[in-house]
Every structure is written in structure tokens, then in C-alpha cells.
Coordinates of C-alpha atoms in Angstrom, one line a residue:
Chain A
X81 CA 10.9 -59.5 28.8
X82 CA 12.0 -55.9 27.9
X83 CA 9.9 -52.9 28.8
X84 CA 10.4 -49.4 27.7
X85 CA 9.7 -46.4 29.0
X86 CA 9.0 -42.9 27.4
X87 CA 8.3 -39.8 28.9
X88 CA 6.6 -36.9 28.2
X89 CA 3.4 -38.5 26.9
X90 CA 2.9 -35.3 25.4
X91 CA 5.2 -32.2 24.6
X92 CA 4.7 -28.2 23.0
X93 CA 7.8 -26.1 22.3
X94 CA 7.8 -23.3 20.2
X95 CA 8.7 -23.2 16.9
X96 CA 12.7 -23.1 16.7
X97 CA 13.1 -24.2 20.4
X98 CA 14.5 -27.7 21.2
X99 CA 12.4 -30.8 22.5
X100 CA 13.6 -33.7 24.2
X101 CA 12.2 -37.0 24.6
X102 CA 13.4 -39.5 27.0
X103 CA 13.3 -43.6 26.8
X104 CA 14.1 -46.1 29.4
X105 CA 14.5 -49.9 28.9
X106 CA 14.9 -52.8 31.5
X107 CA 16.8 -55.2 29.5
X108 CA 20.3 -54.9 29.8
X109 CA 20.6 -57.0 26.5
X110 CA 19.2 -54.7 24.7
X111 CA 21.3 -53.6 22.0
X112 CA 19.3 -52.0 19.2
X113 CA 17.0 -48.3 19.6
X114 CA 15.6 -46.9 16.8
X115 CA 13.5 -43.6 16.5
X116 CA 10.1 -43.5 14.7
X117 CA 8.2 -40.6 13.7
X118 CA 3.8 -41.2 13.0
X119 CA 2.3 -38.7 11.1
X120 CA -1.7 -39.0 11.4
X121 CA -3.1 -41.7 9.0
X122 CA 0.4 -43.0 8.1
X123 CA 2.7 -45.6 9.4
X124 CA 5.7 -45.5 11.5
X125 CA 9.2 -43.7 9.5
X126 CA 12.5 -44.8 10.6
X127 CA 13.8 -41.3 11.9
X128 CA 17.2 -42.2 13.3
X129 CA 19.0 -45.5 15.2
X130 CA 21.4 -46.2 17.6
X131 CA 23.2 -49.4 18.7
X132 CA 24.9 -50.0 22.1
X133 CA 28.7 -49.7 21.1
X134 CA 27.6 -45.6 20.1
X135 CA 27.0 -43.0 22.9
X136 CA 26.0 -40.3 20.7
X137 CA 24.5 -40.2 17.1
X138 CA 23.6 -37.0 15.1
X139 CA 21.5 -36.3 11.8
X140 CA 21.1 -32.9 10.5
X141 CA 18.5 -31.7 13.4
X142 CA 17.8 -35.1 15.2
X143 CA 20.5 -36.5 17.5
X144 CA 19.8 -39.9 20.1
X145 CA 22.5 -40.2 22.5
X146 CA 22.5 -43.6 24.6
X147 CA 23.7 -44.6 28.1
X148 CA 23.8 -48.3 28.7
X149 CA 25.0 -48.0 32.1
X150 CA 21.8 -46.3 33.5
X151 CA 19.6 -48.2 30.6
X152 CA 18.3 -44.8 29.0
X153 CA 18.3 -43.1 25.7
X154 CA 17.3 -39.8 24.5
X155 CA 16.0 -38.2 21.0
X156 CA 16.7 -34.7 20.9
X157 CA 15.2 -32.2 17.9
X158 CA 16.8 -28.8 17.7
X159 CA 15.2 -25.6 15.8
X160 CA 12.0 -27.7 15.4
X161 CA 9.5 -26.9 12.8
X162 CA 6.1 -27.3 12.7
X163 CA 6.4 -30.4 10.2
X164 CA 8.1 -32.1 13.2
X165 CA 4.7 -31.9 15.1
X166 CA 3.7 -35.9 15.3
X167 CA 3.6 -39.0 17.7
X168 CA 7.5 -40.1 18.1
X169 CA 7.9 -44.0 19.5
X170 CA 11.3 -45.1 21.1
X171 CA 11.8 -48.6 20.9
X172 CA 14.4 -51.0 21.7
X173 CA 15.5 -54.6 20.9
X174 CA 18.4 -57.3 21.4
X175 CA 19.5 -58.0 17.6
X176 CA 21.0 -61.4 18.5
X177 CA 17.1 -62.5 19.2
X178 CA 15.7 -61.6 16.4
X179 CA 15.5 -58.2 16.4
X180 CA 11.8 -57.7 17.7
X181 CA 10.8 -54.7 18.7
X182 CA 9.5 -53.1 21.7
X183 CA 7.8 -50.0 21.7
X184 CA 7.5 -47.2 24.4
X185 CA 4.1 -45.7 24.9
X186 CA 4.7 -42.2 22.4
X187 CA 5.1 -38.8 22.5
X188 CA 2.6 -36.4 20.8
X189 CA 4.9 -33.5 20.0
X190 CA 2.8 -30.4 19.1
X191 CA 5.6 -27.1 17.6
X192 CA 3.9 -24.0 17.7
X193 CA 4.3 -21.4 14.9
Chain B
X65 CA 15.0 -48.1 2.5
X66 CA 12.2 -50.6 1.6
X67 CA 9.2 -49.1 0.4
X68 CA 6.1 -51.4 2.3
X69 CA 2.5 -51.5 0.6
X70 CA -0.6 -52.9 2.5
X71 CA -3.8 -53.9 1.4
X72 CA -6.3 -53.1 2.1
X73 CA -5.7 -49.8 3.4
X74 CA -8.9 -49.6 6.0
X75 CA -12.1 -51.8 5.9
X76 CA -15.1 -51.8 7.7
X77 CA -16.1 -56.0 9.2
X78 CA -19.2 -57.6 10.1
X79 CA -18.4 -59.8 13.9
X80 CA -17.4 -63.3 12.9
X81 CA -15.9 -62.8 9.7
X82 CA -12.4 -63.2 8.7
X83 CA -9.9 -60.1 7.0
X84 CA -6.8 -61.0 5.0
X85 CA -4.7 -58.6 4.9
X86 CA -1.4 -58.4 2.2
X87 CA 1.7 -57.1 2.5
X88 CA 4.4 -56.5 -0.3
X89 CA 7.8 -55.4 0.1
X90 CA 9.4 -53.7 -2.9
X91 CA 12.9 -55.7 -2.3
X92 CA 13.9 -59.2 -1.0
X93 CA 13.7 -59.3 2.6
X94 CA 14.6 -62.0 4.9
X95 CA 12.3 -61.1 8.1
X96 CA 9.0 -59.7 8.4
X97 CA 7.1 -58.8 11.1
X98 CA 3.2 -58.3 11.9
X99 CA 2.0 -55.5 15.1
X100 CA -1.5 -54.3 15.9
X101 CA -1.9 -50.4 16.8
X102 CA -5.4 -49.8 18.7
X103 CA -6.3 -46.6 18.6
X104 CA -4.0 -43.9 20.4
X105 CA -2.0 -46.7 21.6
X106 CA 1.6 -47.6 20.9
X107 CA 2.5 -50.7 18.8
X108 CA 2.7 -54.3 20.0
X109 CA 4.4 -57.2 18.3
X110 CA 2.0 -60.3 16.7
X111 CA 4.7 -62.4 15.0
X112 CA 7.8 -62.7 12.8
X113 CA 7.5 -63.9 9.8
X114 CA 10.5 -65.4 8.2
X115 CA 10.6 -67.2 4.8
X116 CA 10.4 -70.8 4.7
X117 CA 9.1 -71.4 8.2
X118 CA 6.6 -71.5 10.4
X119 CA 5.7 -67.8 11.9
X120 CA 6.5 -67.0 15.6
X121 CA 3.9 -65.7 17.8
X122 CA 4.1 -63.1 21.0
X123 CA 2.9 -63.9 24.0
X124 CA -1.0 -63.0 23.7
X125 CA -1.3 -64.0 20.5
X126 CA -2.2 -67.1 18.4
X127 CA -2.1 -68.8 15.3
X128 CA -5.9 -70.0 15.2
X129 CA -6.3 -66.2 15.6
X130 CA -3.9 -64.4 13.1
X131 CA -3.0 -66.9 10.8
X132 CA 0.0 -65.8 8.8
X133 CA 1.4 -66.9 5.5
X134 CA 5.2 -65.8 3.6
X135 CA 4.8 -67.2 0.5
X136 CA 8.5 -65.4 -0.5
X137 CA 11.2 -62.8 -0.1
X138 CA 8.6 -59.7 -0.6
X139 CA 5.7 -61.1 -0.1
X140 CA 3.0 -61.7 3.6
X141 CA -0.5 -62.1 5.0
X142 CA -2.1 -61.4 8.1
X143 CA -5.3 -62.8 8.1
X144 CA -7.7 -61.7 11.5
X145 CA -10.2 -64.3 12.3
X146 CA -13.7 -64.6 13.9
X147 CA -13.1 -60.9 14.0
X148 CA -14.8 -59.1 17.3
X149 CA -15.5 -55.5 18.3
X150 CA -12.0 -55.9 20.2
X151 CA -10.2 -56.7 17.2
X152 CA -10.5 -52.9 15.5
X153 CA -7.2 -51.9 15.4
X154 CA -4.6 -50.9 12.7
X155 CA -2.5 -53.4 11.5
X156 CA 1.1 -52.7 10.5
X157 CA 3.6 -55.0 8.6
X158 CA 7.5 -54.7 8.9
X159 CA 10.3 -55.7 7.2
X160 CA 13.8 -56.1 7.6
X161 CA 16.3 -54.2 6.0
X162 CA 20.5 -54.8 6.5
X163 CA 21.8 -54.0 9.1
X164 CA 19.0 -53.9 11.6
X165 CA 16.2 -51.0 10.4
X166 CA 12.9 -51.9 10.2
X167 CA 10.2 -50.3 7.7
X168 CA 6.7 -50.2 8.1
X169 CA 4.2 -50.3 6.0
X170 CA 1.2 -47.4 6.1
X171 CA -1.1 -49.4 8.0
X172 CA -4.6 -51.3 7.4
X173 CA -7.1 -49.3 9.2
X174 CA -9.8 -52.4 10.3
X175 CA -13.4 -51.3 12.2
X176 CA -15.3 -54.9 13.2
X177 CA -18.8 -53.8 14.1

């Protein structure tokens, strides 16, 4: 079955610098990778997708950007704010199989004012 | 985006008892899915629950265990059974929005002493 991958487990960047969070996945099917964003006490918010016919996609601040050919995908946050301090969870799934998710193991992003 | 609601929001279990827990989804949906959160951990898969069938379980998990009803188009239970120390966790329902995104709910927050 699929496994994903995500590194830093943890990650501080001063406020207004970038951070960047990387996911691998092991199953070349895979064709689905969304973004989630946990605030403490609250459940998981959709933060931005990607699906495997797109390289890059782009949202105000957040961008993912997706290489199928080496399996990984990245969430990037530019001119980060301390609101965006939270866990973030990669995840990844083949839509053709009912679109379950897997879930990398989280970054805790910390942005320091 | 769908806008999930779970009750109850945290409880507090003897060992041996049962929890149900309720799900409601403010729009029709046509898949819904259950995952369990221990604590500091990423999120793991239970089931899909689909409308008009019988739920599908993950590997690990099992219907005696975390029986599941879907009653209709907004509308699940989790219930966690013979509840052990093992079992606290947070429990998260999903649901299925066109295209692919998946919403979560905030969470049910469940201690089993």
C-alpha cells in the first residue's frame, strides 16, 4: 500500500521568511495530494491540492509543486506570518480507488515574530 | 466547502463501555470517511462510508469494533466499542466534496480511563 513521507518533523523560520515542507510517496498510482493545515484543538483545513497532470500550483502565499517522476511533492509558504504557525499533513491518494487518504507523519511549523 | 459538525466534541469513558459518535454534513455528500488521531500522531484511515452500503474497513480495523452507520447523504456514526485505555484518541469524520477535496470535521476528543 502507499506510504508517505514528510520531512522536517519540525520547522522555525522567521516571520516573513519562506518555509518549505517536503512529501514523498511510494505509489506510483497515486494521483491525488492535498495540503492540510491543524490548528491546536481543531480539525484538519484543506489548504491547497494538487493532482498528477499539474507540476506547479499556486494560492496567494502557498504554492505545492509536484514531480511524479521522482514521487515527491512540496508545499512552499512565502512571507509567513505567525497565524501560519500549526501542524501541516501531506497526504496522497489514487482517486480511481476511492480516494482514501494517506497521511505523512506532520510538520509542526513554529514562525517567529 | 462542506461545513462538518461532530458530536460530541470530547468525552471522558469508563473501560468497557461503548461511544457513539455523530457526524453531520451541511450538504449532500456521496462518501464519507472515519480516521482516528492519537495524540501528536498523524491521521490513519478506519473506513469509508458510502450511502446505501455496507462500510469498508482498513486494514487494522474492524466492524465488531467501530461499527458504522450512514443513514443518508449528510448524515454518519462512529460508534467505539468495549472502549480500552488504547482507544483514547480523536476521532475525525470526512466527507467528500466534487472533484476530489475532502473536509474534516473538528474532531471528537475521547479519554477511556
Amino acid at each position: 500500500g502507499e506510504n508517505v513521507e514528510q520531512h522536517p518533523s519540525t520547522l522555525s523560520v522567521q516571520e516573513g521568511d519562506s518555509a518549505v515542507i517536503k512529501c514523498t510517496y511510494s505509489d506510483s498510482a497515486s494521483n491525488y495530494f492535498p495540503w492540510y493545515k491543524q490548528e491546536l484543538g481543531k480539525g484538519p483545513q484543506l489548504i491547497i491540492d494538487i493532482r498528477s497532470n499539474v507540476g506547479e500550483k499556486k494560492d496567494q502565499r502557498i504554492a505545492v509543486t509536484l514531480n511524479k517522476t521522482a514521487k515527491h511533492f512540496s508545499l512552499h509558504i512565502t512571507e509567513t506570518q505567525p497565524e501560519d504557525s500549526a501542524v501541516y499533513f501531506c497526504a496522497a491518494s489514487t482517486i480511481q480507488y476511492g480516494n482514501k487518504l494517506v497521511f505523512g507523519a506532520g510538520t509542526i511549523l513554529r514562525v517567529k515574530s | 466547502s462542506a461545513v462538518i459538525s461532530q458530536k460530541p466534541s470530547r468525552d471522558i469513558c469508563q473501560r468497557g463501555t461503548s461511544l457513539t459518535i455523530q457526524c453531520q454534513v451541511d450538504s449532500q455528500v456521496t462518501m464519507m470517511f472515519w480516521y482516528r488521531q492519537q495524540p501528536g500522531q498523524s491521521l490513519t484511515l478506519i473506513a469509508t462510508a458510502n450511502q446505501g452500503s455496507e462500510a469498508t474497513y482498513e486494514s487494522g480495523f474492524v466492524i465488531d469494533k467501530f461499527p458504522i452507520s450512514r443513514p443518508n447523504l449528510t448524515f454518519s456514526t462512529l460508534t467505539v466499542s468495549n472502549m480500552s485505555p488504547e482507544d483514547s484518541s480523536i476521532y475525525l469524520c470526512s466527507a467528500e466534496q466534487p472533484p476530489y477535496e475532502q473536509y474534516f470535521g473538528p474532531g471528537t476528543r475521547l479519554t477511556v480511563t
